[in-house]
CSV table of C-alpha atoms in Angstrom, one decimal:
chain,number,residue,atom,x,y,z
S,1,MET,CA,-0.2,0.0,0.0
S,2,PRO,CA,1.4,3.4,-1.0
S,3,VAL,CA,2.3,5.9,2.3
S,4,MET,CA,3.2,9.5,1.9
S,5,VAL,CA,4.9,11.4,4.4
S,6,THR,CA,4.6,14.9,4.5
S,7,GLY,CA,6.2,17.6,6.6
S,8,GLY,CA,9.2,19.5,7.5
S,9,ILE,CA,11.7,17.8,5.0
S,10,ARG,CA,14.1,20.3,4.0
S,11,ARG,CA,17.4,18.5,3.1
S,12,LEU,CA,18.2,16.3,0.5
S,13,PRO,CA,19.4,13.4,2.9
S,14,VAL,CA,16.1,13.5,4.6
S,15,ILE,CA,13.8,12.7,1.6
S,16,GLU,CA,16.3,10.1,0.2
S,17,GLN,CA,16.5,8.4,3.8
S,18,VAL,CA,12.1,8.8,3.7
S,19,LEU,CA,11.8,7.1,-0.2
S,20,ALA,CA,14.9,3.7,0.1
S,21,SER,CA,12.9,3.2,3.7
S,22,GLY,CA,10.0,2.4,1.3
S,23,VAL,CA,7.6,5.5,1.5
S,24,ALA,CA,6.2,5.9,-1.8
S,25,MET,CA,5.8,10.3,-1.9
S,26,ALA,CA,7.2,12.5,0.5
S,27,GLY,CA,6.0,16.2,0.6
S,28,ILE,CA,8.0,19.3,0.3
S,29,ALA,CA,5.1,22.1,0.2
S,30,THR,CA,6.7,24.1,3.1
S,31,ALA,CA,10.7,24.2,2.3
S,32,LEU,CA,9.0,24.2,-1.1
S,33,ALA,CA,6.6,27.8,-0.5
S,34,VAL,CA,10.1,29.7,0.6
S,35,ASP,CA,12.7,28.3,-1.5
S,36,PRO,CA,10.7,27.2,-4.9
S,37,THR,CA,14.2,26.8,-6.3
S,38,LEU,CA,15.0,23.5,-4.2
S,39,PRO,CA,14.2,20.9,-6.3
S,40,ARG,CA,16.5,22.5,-8.9
S,41,ARG,CA,19.3,23.3,-7.0
S,42,TRP,CA,18.9,19.6,-5.0
S,43,GLN,CA,19.7,18.2,-8.8
S,44,ALA,CA,22.5,20.1,-8.7
S,45,GLY,CA,23.7,18.7,-6.7
S,46,GLU,CA,22.9,21.0,-3.4
S,47,THR,CA,21.9,19.6,-0.4
S,48,LYS,CA,20.0,22.0,2.4
S,49,ALA,CA,16.9,24.6,1.6
S,50,LEU,CA,18.5,28.5,1.8
S,51,ALA,CA,15.8,29.7,3.3
S,52,GLU,CA,13.6,28.9,6.0
S,53,LEU,CA,10.5,29.9,7.8
S,54,PRO,CA,11.9,31.6,11.7
S,55,PRO,CA,10.2,29.3,14.3
S,56,ILE,CA,7.2,30.9,16.5
S,57,ARG,CA,7.9,31.9,19.7
S,58,TRP,CA,5.0,32.1,21.5
S,59,LYS,CA,3.4,30.8,24.5
S,60,ARG,CA,0.3,29.9,23.4
S,61,LYS,CA,1.7,27.2,21.4
S,62,ALA,CA,-1.5,26.4,19.8
S,63,PHE,CA,-1.3,29.7,18.3
S,64,ALA,CA,2.2,29.5,16.7
S,65,ALA,CA,1.2,26.2,15.1
S,66,LEU,CA,-1.8,28.3,13.7
S,67,ALA,CA,0.4,31.3,12.4
S,68,TYR,CA,3.1,28.8,10.9
S,69,MET,CA,0.9,27.9,8.6
S,70,ALA,CA,-0.6,31.0,7.6
S,71,LEU,CA,3.1,31.9,7.1
S,72,VAL,CA,3.6,29.1,4.8
S,73,LYS,CA,-0.1,29.7,2.6
S,74,LEU,CA,0.9,33.2,2.4
S,75,GLN,CA,4.3,32.1,1.0
S,76,MET,CA,2.0,30.0,-1.4
S,77,ARG,CA,-0.4,32.9,-2.3
S,78,ARG,CA,2.6,35.5,-3.0
S,79,LEU,CA,4.2,32.4,-5.7
S,80,ALA,CA,1.0,32.2,-7.2
S,81,MET,CA,1.2,36.0,-7.6
S,82,GLY,CA,3.9,35.7,-9.4
S,83,SER,CA,5.9,37.9,-6.9
S,84,LYS,CA,8.6,35.8,-4.3
S,85,PRO,CA,8.8,34.5,-1.5
S,86,LYS,CA,9.0,36.8,1.6
S,87,ALA,CA,11.3,35.0,4.4
S,88,LYS,CA,10.4,38.2,7.2
S,89,ALA,CA,6.6,37.9,6.8
S,90,SER,CA,4.9,38.8,10.1
S,91,PRO,CA,3.3,35.6,11.8
S,92,LEU,CA,0.5,37.9,13.6
S,93,ARG,CA,-0.3,40.0,10.5
S,94,ALA,CA,-0.3,36.3,7.9
S,95,LEU,CA,-2.0,34.6,11.0
S,96,LEU,CA,-4.9,37.8,10.8
S,97,LEU,CA,-4.6,38.0,7.1
S,98,GLU,CA,-5.6,33.7,7.6
S,99,GLN,CA,-8.2,34.0,10.0
S,100,TRP,CA,-10.1,37.4,8.1
S,101,CYS,CA,-9.6,34.9,4.3
S,102,THR,CA,-11.6,32.1,6.0
S,103,LEU,CA,-14.0,34.3,7.5
S,104,ARG,CA,-14.6,35.7,4.2
S,105,ARG,CA,-15.1,32.8,2.2
S,106,VAL,CA,-17.1,31.1,5.4
S,107,LYS,CA,-19.7,33.9,4.6
S,108,GLN,CA,-19.6,33.2,0.7
S,109,TYR,CA,-20.1,29.8,1.2
S,110,LYS,CA,-23.4,30.0,3.9
S,111,ARG,CA,-25.1,33.0,1.2
S,112,MET,CA,-24.3,30.6,-1.5
S,113,MET,CA,-26.2,27.2,0.5
S,114,ASN,CA,-28.5,29.9,1.9
S,115,SER,CA,-29.6,31.2,-2.1
S,116,ARG,CA,-29.8,27.3,-3.1
S,117,LEU,CA,-32.4,26.3,-0.5
S,118,ASP,CA,-34.8,29.5,-1.8
Protein backbone atom coordinates (compact mmCIF):
# COMPACT_ATOMS: atom_id res chain seq x y z
CA MET A 1 0.00 0.00 0.00
CA PRO A 2 1.47 3.41 -0.92
CA VAL A 3 2.41 5.65 1.99
CA MET A 4 3.06 9.38 1.84
CA VAL A 5 5.11 11.36 4.37
CA THR A 6 4.76 15.12 4.69
CA GLY A 7 6.03 17.74 7.03
CA GLY A 8 9.29 19.47 7.68
CA ILE A 9 11.53 17.92 5.02
CA ARG A 10 14.07 20.50 3.84
CA ARG A 11 17.22 18.51 3.14
CA LEU A 12 17.96 16.09 0.31
CA PRO A 13 19.52 13.38 2.54
CA VAL A 14 16.35 13.28 4.63
CA ILE A 15 14.08 12.86 1.61
CA GLU A 16 16.39 10.18 0.20
CA GLN A 17 16.28 8.32 3.53
CA VAL A 18 12.48 8.54 3.66
CA LEU A 19 12.09 7.24 0.10
CA ALA A 20 14.66 4.46 0.68
CA SER A 21 12.63 3.24 3.66
CA GLY A 22 9.79 2.30 1.31
CA VAL A 23 7.63 5.40 1.51
CA ALA A 24 6.13 6.08 -1.92
CA MET A 25 6.05 9.88 -1.75
CA ALA A 26 7.45 12.64 0.47
CA GLY A 27 6.00 16.14 0.65
CA ILE A 28 8.16 19.25 0.64
CA ALA A 29 5.48 21.94 0.37
CA THR A 30 6.72 24.08 3.26
CA ALA A 31 10.28 24.04 1.93
CA LEU A 32 9.02 24.87 -1.58
CA ALA A 33 6.91 27.74 -0.27
CA VAL A 34 10.05 29.42 1.05
CA ASP A 35 12.54 28.19 -1.56
CA PRO A 36 10.79 27.40 -4.88
CA THR A 37 14.11 26.57 -6.57
CA LEU A 38 14.82 23.72 -4.15
CA PRO A 39 14.28 20.76 -6.55
CA ARG A 40 16.46 22.42 -9.19
CA ARG A 41 19.20 23.02 -6.65
CA TRP A 42 18.95 19.43 -5.38
CA GLN A 43 19.45 18.24 -8.96
CA ALA A 44 22.54 20.48 -9.14
CA GLY A 45 24.01 18.72 -6.11
CA GLU A 46 23.09 21.09 -3.29
CA THR A 47 21.61 19.28 -0.31
CA LYS A 48 20.02 21.90 1.96
CA ALA A 49 17.27 24.48 1.58
CA LEU A 50 18.58 28.04 1.43
CA ALA A 51 15.89 29.55 3.59
CA GLU A 52 13.38 28.37 6.09
CA LEU A 53 10.68 30.04 8.08
CA PRO A 54 11.90 31.16 11.50
CA PRO A 55 10.37 29.33 14.46
CA ILE A 56 7.50 31.13 16.14
CA ARG A 57 8.18 31.25 19.87
CA TRP A 58 4.79 32.25 21.21
CA LYS A 59 3.69 30.96 24.60
CA ARG A 60 0.47 29.58 23.18
CA LYS A 61 1.67 26.72 20.99
CA ALA A 62 -1.67 26.28 19.23
CA PHE A 63 -1.59 29.90 18.03
CA ALA A 64 2.06 29.51 17.04
CA ALA A 65 1.17 26.45 14.93
CA LEU A 66 -1.72 28.33 13.28
CA ALA A 67 0.57 31.27 12.57
CA TYR A 68 3.20 28.97 11.06
CA MET A 69 0.61 27.42 8.72
CA ALA A 70 -0.62 30.92 7.84
CA LEU A 71 2.96 31.94 6.96
CA VAL A 72 3.30 28.94 4.64
CA LYS A 73 -0.02 29.78 2.96
CA LEU A 74 1.06 33.42 2.61
CA GLN A 75 4.26 32.33 0.85
CA MET A 76 2.26 30.05 -1.48
CA ARG A 77 -0.16 32.88 -2.31
CA ARG A 78 2.81 35.17 -3.08
CA LEU A 79 4.28 32.53 -5.41
CA ALA A 80 0.90 32.03 -7.10
CA MET A 81 0.74 35.78 -7.80
CA GLY A 82 4.25 35.79 -9.29
CA SER A 83 5.97 37.37 -6.27
CA LYS A 84 8.96 36.01 -4.41
CA PRO A 85 8.61 34.49 -0.93
CA LYS A 86 9.00 36.98 1.90
CA ALA A 87 11.34 35.42 4.47
CA LYS A 88 10.68 38.04 7.15
CA ALA A 89 6.89 38.07 6.96
CA SER A 90 5.09 38.78 10.22
CA PRO A 91 3.50 35.66 11.75
CA LEU A 92 0.84 37.76 13.46
CA ARG A 93 -0.06 39.59 10.25
CA ALA A 94 -0.16 36.30 8.32
CA LEU A 95 -2.42 34.73 10.95
CA LEU A 96 -4.81 37.68 10.97
CA LEU A 97 -4.95 37.71 7.16
CA GLU A 98 -5.63 33.97 7.07
CA GLN A 99 -8.42 34.26 9.65
CA TRP A 100 -9.98 37.17 7.75
CA CYS A 101 -9.84 35.23 4.45
CA THR A 102 -11.40 32.20 6.13
CA LEU A 103 -14.20 34.33 7.57
CA ARG A 104 -14.93 35.76 4.10
CA ARG A 105 -15.01 32.28 2.55
CA VAL A 106 -17.40 31.03 5.26
CA LYS A 107 -19.74 33.97 4.63
CA GLN A 108 -19.63 33.32 0.87
CA TYR A 109 -20.38 29.65 1.44
CA LYS A 110 -23.32 30.42 3.73
CA ARG A 111 -24.77 32.87 1.19
CA MET A 112 -24.41 30.28 -1.56
CA MET A 113 -26.06 27.56 0.52
CA ASN A 114 -28.91 29.87 1.56
CA SER A 115 -29.55 30.84 -2.06
CA ARG A 116 -29.80 27.16 -3.01
CA LEU A 117 -32.37 26.57 -0.30
CA ASP A 118 -34.60 29.41 -1.53
